[in-house]
PDB file of C-alpha atoms in Angstrom:
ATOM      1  CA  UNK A 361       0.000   0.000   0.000  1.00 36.00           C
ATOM      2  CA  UNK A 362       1.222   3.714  -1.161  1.00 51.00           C
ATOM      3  CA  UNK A 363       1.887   5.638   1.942  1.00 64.00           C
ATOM      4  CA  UNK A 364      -0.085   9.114   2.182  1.00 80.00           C
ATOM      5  CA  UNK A 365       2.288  12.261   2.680  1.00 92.00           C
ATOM      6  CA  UNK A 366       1.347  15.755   2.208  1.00 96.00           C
ATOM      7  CA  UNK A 367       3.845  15.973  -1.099  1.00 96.00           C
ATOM      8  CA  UNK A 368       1.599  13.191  -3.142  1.00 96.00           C
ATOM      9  CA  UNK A 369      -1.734  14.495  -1.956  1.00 97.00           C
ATOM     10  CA  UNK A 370      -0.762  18.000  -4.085  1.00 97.00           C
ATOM     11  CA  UNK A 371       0.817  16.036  -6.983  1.00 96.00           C
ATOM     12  CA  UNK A 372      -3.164  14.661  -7.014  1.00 96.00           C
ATOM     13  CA  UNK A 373      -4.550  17.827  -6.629  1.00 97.00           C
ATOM     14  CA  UNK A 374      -6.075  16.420  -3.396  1.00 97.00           C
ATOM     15  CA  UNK A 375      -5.483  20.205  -1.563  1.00 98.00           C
ATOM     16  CA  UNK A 376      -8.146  20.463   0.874  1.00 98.00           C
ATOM     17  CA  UNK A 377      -6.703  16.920   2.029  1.00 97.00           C
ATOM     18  CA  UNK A 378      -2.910  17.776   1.600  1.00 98.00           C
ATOM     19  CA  UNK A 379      -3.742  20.633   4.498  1.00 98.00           C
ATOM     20  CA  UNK A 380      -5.663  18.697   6.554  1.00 97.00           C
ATOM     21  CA  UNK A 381      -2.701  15.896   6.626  1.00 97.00           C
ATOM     22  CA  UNK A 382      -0.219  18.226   7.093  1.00 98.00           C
ATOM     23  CA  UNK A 383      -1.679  19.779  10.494  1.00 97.00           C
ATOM     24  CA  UNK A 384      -2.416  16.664  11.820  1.00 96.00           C
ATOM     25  CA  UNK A 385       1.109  15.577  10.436  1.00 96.00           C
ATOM     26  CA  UNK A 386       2.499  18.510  12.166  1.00 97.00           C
ATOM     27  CA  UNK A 387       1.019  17.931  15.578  1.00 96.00           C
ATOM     28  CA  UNK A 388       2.790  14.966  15.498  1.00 96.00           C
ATOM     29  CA  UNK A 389       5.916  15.290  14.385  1.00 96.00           C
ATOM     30  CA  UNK A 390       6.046  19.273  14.779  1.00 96.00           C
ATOM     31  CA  UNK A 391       8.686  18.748  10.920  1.00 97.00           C
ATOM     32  CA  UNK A 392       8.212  22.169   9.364  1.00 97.00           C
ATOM     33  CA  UNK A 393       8.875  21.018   6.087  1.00 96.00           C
ATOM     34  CA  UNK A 394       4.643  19.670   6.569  1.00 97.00           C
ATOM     35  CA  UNK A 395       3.759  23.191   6.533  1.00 98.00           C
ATOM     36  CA  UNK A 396       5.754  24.266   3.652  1.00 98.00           C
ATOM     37  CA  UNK A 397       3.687  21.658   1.729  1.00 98.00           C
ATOM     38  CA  UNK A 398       0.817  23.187   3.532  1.00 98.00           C
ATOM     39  CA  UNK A 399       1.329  26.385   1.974  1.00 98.00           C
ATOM     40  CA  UNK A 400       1.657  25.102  -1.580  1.00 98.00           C
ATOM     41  CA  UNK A 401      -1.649  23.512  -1.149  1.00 98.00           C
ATOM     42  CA  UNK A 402      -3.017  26.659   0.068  1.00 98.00           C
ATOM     43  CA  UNK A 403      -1.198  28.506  -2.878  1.00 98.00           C
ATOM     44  CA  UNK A 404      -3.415  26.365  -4.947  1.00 98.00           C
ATOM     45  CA  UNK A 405      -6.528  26.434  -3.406  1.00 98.00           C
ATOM     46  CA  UNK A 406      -6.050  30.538  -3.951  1.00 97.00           C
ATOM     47  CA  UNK A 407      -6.142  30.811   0.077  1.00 98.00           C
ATOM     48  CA  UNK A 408      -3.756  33.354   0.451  1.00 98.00           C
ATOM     49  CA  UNK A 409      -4.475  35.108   4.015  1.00 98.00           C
ATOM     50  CA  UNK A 410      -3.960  31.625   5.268  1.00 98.00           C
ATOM     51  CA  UNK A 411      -1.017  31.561   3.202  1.00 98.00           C
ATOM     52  CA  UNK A 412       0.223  34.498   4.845  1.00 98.00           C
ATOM     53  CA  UNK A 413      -0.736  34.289   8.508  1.00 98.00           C
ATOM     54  CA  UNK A 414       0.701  30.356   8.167  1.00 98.00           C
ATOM     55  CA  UNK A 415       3.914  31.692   6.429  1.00 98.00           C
ATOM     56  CA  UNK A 416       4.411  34.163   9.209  1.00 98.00           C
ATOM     57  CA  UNK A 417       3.875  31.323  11.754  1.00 98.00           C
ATOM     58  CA  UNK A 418       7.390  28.987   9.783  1.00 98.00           C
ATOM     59  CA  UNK A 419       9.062  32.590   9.869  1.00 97.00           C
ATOM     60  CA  UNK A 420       8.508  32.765  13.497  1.00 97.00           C
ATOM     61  CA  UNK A 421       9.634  28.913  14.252  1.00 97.00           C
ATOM     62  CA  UNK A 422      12.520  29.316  11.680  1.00 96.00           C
ATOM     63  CA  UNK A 423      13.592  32.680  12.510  1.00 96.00           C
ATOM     64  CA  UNK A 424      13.161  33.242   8.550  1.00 94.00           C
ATOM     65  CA  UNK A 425      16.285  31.176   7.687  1.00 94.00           C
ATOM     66  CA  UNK A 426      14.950  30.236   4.381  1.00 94.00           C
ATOM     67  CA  UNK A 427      14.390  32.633   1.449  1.00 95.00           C
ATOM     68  CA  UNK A 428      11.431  30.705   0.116  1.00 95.00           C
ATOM     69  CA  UNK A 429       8.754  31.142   2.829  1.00 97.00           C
ATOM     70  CA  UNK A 430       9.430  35.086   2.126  1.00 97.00           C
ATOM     71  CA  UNK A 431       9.031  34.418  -1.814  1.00 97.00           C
ATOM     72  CA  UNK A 432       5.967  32.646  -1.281  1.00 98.00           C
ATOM     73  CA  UNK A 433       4.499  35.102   1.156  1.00 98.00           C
ATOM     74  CA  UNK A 434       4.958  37.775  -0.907  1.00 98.00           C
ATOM     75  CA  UNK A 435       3.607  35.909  -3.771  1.00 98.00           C
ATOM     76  CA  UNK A 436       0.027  35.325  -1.436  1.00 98.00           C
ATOM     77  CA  UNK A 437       0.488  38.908  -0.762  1.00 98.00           C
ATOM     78  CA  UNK A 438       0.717  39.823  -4.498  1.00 98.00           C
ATOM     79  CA  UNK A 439      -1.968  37.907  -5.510  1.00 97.00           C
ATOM     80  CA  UNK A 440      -4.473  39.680  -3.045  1.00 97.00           C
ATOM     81  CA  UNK A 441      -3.329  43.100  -4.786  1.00 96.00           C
ATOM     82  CA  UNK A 442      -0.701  44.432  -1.971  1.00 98.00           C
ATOM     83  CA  UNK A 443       2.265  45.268  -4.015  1.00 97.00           C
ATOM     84  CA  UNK A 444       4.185  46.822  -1.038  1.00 97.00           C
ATOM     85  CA  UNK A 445       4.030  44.146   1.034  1.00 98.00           C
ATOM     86  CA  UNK A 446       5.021  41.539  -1.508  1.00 98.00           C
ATOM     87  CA  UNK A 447       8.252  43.494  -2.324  1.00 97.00           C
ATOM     88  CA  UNK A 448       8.832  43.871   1.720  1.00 97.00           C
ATOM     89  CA  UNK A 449       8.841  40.340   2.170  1.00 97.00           C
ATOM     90  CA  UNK A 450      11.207  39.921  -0.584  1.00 97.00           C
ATOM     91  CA  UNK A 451      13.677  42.211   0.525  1.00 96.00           C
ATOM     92  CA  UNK A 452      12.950  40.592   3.931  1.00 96.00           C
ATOM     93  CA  UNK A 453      14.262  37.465   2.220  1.00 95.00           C
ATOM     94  CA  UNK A 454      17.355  38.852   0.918  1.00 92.00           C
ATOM     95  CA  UNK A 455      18.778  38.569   4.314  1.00 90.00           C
ATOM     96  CA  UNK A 456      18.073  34.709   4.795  1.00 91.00           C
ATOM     97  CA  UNK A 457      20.674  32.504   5.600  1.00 90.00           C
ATOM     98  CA  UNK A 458      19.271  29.857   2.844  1.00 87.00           C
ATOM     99  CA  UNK A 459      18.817  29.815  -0.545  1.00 82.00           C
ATOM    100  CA  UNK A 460      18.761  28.556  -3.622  1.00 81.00           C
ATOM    101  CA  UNK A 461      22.453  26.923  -5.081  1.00 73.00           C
ATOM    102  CA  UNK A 462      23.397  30.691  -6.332  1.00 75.00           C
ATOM    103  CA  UNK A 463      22.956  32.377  -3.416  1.00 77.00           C
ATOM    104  CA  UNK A 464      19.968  34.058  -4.172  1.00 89.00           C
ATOM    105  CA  UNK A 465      19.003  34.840  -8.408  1.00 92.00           C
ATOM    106  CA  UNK A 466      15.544  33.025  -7.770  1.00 93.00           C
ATOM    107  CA  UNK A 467      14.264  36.012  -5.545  1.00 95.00           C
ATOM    108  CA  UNK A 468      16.543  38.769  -7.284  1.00 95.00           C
ATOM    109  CA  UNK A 469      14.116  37.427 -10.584  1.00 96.00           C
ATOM    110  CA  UNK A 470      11.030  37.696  -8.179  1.00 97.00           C
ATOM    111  CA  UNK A 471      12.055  41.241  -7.055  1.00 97.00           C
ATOM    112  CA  UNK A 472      13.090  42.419 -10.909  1.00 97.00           C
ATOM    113  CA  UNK A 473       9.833  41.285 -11.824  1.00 98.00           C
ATOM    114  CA  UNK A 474       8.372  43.429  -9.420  1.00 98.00           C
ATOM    115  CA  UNK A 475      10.021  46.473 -10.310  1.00 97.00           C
ATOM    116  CA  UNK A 476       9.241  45.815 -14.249  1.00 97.00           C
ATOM    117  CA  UNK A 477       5.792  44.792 -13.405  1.00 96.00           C
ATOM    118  CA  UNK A 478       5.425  48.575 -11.443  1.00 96.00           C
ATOM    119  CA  UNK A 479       7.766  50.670 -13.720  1.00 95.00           C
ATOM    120  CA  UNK A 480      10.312  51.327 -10.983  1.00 96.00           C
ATOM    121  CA  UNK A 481      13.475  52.142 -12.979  1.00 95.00           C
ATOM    122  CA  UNK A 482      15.902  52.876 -10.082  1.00 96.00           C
ATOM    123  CA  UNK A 483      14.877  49.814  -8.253  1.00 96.00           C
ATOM    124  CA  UNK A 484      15.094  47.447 -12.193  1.00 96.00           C
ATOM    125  CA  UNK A 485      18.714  49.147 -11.807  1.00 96.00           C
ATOM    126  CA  UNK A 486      19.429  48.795  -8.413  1.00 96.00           C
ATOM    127  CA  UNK A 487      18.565  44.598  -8.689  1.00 96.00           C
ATOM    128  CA  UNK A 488      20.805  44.269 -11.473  1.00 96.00           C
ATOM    129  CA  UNK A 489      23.723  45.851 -10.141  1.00 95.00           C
ATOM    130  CA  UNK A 490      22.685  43.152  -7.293  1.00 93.00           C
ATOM    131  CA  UNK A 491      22.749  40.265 -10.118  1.00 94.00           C
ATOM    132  CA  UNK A 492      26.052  41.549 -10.975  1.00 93.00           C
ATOM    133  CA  UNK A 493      27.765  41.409  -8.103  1.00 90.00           C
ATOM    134  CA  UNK A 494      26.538  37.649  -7.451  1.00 87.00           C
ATOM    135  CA  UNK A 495      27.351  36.160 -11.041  1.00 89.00           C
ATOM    136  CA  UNK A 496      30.967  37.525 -10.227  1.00 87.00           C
ATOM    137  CA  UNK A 497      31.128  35.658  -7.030  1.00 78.00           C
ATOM    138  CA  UNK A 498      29.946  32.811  -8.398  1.00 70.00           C
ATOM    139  CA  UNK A 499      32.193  30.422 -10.478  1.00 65.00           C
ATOM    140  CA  UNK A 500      29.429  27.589 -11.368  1.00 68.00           C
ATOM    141  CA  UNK A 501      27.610  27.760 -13.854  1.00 76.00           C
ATOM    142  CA  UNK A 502      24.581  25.661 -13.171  1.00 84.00           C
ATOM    143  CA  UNK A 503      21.127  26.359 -12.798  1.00 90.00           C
ATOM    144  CA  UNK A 504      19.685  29.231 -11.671  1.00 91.00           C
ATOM    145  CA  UNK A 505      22.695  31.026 -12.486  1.00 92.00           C
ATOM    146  CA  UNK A 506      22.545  31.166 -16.741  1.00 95.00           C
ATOM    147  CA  UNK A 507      18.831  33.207 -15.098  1.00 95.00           C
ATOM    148  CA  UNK A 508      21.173  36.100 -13.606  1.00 94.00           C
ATOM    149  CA  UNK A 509      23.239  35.768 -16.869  1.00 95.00           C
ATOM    150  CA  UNK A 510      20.067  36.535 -19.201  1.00 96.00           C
ATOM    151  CA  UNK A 511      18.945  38.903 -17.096  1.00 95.00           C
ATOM    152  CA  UNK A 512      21.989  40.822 -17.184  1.00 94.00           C
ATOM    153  CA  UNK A 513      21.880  40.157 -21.079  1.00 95.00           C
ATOM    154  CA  UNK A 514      25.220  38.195 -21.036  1.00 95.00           C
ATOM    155  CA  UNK A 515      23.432  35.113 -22.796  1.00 96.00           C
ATOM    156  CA  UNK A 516      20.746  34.956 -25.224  1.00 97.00           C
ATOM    157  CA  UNK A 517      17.096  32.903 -25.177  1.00 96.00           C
ATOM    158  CA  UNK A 518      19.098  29.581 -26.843  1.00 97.00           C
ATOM    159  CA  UNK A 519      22.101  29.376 -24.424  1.00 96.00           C
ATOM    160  CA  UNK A 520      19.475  29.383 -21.222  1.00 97.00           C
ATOM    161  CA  UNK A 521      17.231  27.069 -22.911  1.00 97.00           C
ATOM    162  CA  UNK A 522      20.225  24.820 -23.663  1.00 96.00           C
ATOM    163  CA  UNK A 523      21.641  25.253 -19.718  1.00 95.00           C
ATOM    164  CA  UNK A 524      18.565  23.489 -18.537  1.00 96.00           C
ATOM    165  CA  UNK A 525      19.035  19.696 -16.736  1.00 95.00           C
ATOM    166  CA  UNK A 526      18.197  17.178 -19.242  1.00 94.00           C
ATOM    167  CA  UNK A 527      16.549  15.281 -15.872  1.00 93.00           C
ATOM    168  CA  UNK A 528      13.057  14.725 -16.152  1.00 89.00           C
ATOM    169  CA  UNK A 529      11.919  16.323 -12.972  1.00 92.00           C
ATOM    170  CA  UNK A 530      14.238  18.986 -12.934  1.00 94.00           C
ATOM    171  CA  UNK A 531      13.592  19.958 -16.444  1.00 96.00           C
ATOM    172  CA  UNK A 532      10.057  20.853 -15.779  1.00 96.00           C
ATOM    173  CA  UNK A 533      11.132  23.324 -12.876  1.00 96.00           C
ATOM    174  CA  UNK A 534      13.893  24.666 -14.559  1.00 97.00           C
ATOM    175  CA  UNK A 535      11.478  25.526 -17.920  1.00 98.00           C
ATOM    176  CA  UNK A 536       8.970  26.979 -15.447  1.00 98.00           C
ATOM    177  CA  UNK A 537      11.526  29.743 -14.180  1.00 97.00           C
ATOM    178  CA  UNK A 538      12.765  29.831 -17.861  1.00 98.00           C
ATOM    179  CA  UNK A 539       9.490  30.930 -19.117  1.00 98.00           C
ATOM    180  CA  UNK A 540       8.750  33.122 -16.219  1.00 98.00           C
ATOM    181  CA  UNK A 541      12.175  34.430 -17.021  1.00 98.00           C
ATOM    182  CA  UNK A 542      11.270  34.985 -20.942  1.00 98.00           C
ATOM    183  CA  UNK A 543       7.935  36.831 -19.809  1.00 98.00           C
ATOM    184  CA  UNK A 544       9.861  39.530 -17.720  1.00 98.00           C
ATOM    185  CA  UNK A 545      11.741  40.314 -20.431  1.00 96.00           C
ATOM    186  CA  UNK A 546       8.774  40.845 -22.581  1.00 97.00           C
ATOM    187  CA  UNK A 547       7.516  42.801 -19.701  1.00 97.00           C
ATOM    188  CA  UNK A 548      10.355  45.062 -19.246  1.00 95.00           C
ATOM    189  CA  UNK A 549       9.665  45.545 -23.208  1.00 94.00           C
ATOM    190  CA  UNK A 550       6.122  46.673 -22.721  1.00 94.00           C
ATOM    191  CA  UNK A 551       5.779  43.224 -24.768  1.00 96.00           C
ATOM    192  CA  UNK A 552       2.461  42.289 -23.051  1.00 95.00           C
ATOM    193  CA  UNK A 553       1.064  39.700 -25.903  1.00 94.00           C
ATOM    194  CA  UNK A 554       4.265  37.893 -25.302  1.00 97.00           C
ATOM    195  CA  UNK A 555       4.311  38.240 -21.520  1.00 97.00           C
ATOM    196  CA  UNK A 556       0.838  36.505 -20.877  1.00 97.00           C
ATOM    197  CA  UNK A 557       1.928  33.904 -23.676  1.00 97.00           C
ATOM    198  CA  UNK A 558       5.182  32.738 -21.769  1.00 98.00           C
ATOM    199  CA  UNK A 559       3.346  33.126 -18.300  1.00 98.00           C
ATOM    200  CA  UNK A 560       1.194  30.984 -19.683  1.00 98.00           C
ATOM    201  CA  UNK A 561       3.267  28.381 -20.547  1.00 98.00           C
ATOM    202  CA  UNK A 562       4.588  27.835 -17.005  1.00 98.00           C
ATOM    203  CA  UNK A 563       1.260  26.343 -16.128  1.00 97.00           C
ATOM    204  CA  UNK A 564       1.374  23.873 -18.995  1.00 97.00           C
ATOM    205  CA  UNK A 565       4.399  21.887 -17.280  1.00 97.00           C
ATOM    206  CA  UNK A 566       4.041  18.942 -15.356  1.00 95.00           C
ATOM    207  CA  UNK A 567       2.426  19.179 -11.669  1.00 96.00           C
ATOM    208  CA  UNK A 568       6.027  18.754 -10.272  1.00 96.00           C
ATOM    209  CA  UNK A 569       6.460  22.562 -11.063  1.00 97.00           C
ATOM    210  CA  UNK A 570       4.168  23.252  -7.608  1.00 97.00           C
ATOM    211  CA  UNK A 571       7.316  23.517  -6.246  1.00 97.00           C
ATOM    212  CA  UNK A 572       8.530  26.755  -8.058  1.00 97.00           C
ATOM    213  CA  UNK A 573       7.756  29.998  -6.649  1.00 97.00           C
ATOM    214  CA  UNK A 574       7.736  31.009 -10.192  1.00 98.00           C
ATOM    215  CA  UNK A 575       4.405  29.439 -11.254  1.00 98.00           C
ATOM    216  CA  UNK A 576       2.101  30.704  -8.631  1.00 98.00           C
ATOM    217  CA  UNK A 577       3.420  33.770  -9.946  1.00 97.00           C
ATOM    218  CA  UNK A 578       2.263  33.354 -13.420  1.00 98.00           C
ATOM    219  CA  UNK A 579      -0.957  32.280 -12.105  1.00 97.00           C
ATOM    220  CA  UNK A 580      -1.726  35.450 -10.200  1.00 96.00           C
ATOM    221  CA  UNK A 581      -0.437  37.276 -13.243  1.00 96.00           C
ATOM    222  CA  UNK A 582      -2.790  35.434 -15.574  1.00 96.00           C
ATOM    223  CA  UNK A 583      -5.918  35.539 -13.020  1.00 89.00           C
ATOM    224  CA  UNK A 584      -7.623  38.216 -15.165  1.00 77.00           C
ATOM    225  CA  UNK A 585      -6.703  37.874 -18.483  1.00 75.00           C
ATOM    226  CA  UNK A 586      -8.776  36.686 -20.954  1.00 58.00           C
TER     227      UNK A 586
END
């Protein structure tokens, strides 16, 4: 018999169940990692104040060591419309001890979205010089860092498609923030037929990408567009 855990109840699309096993999971066993699940199920349901108020509660019991509860806080907070609260928790995150293998593109893309997505110039400038300064500390060149290159223009649209893992799993994350990547582009072009067509794509991958910040993203973007 399969055994139930949070993580295969989402990959079903069983949400509403996925939360319910993680509390009672997390009662138990009091493993945080139950109510990061949590929050992706949430994420899907569209439940963002509980999102938010449960993302403040793993910030609390982590001391915010982990970039991604901020990312997807600020996503919830994005998706309900408050703008200055998403980039706060963003910038909160930029202080976390953890993050992805880079040291931190994933939520520089996040926050350079943000400032595309409201026209803030000086704050579009002020992320790259950020990007900048980590691609030159940063020998490696695996995943997410050909995202810092091509967002600093140092690659083109073929040599990030080509840097992606071959791996099935990994692929489909990787594409997600690769298309998310390709839409802020067209963003920061004013490009907005293009935009919603790459956002879009993001939510044709394979469920595995409810993992990547990215795609809720999209989703909120795409909420109200026809």
């Amino acid at each position: 018999m399969q055994q139930i855990d949070v993580w295969s109840l989402i990959k079903q699309k069983e949400f509403e169940s996925a939360c319910m096993y993680a509390d009672l999971q997390f009662e138990k066993t009091g493993n945080i990692s139950l109510l990061r699940n949590k929050i992706l199920a949430l994420l899907n349901l569209n439940r963002f104040e509980e999102c938010i108020d449960l993302s403040n509660k793993i910030i609390s019991l982590t001391k915010g060591d982990a970039d991604s509860d901020f990312i997807l806080q600020g996503i919830a907070f994005w998706s309900l419309g408050y703008k200055v609260n998403a980039i706060q928790c963003w910038e909160n995150g930029e202080s976390s001890i953890y993050s992805d293998a880079t040291g931190g593109i994933n939520i520089k893309l996040i926050r350079y979205f943000a400032a595309c997505k409201l026209g803030d110039k000086p704050m579009k400038e002020k992320i790259l010089k950020s990007v900048k300064k980590l691609l030159k500390s940063k020998r490696s060149t695996n995943w997410p860092i050909p995202v810092g290159s091509f967002l600093m223009d140092l690659i083109d649209e073929q040599s990030l498609l080509l840097s992606i893992s071959s791996v099935g799993y990994l692929r489909e994350r990787e594409l997600c923030d690769y298309y998310f990547v390709l839409a802020t582009k067209k963003l920061a072009m004013g490009d907005f037929r293009n935009y919603h067509k790459d956002l879009k794509k993001c939510l044709e991958l394979n469920v595995v990408v409810y993992l990547e910040p990215t795609y809720y993203l999209a989703k909120s973007e795409l909420q109200y567009v026809e």
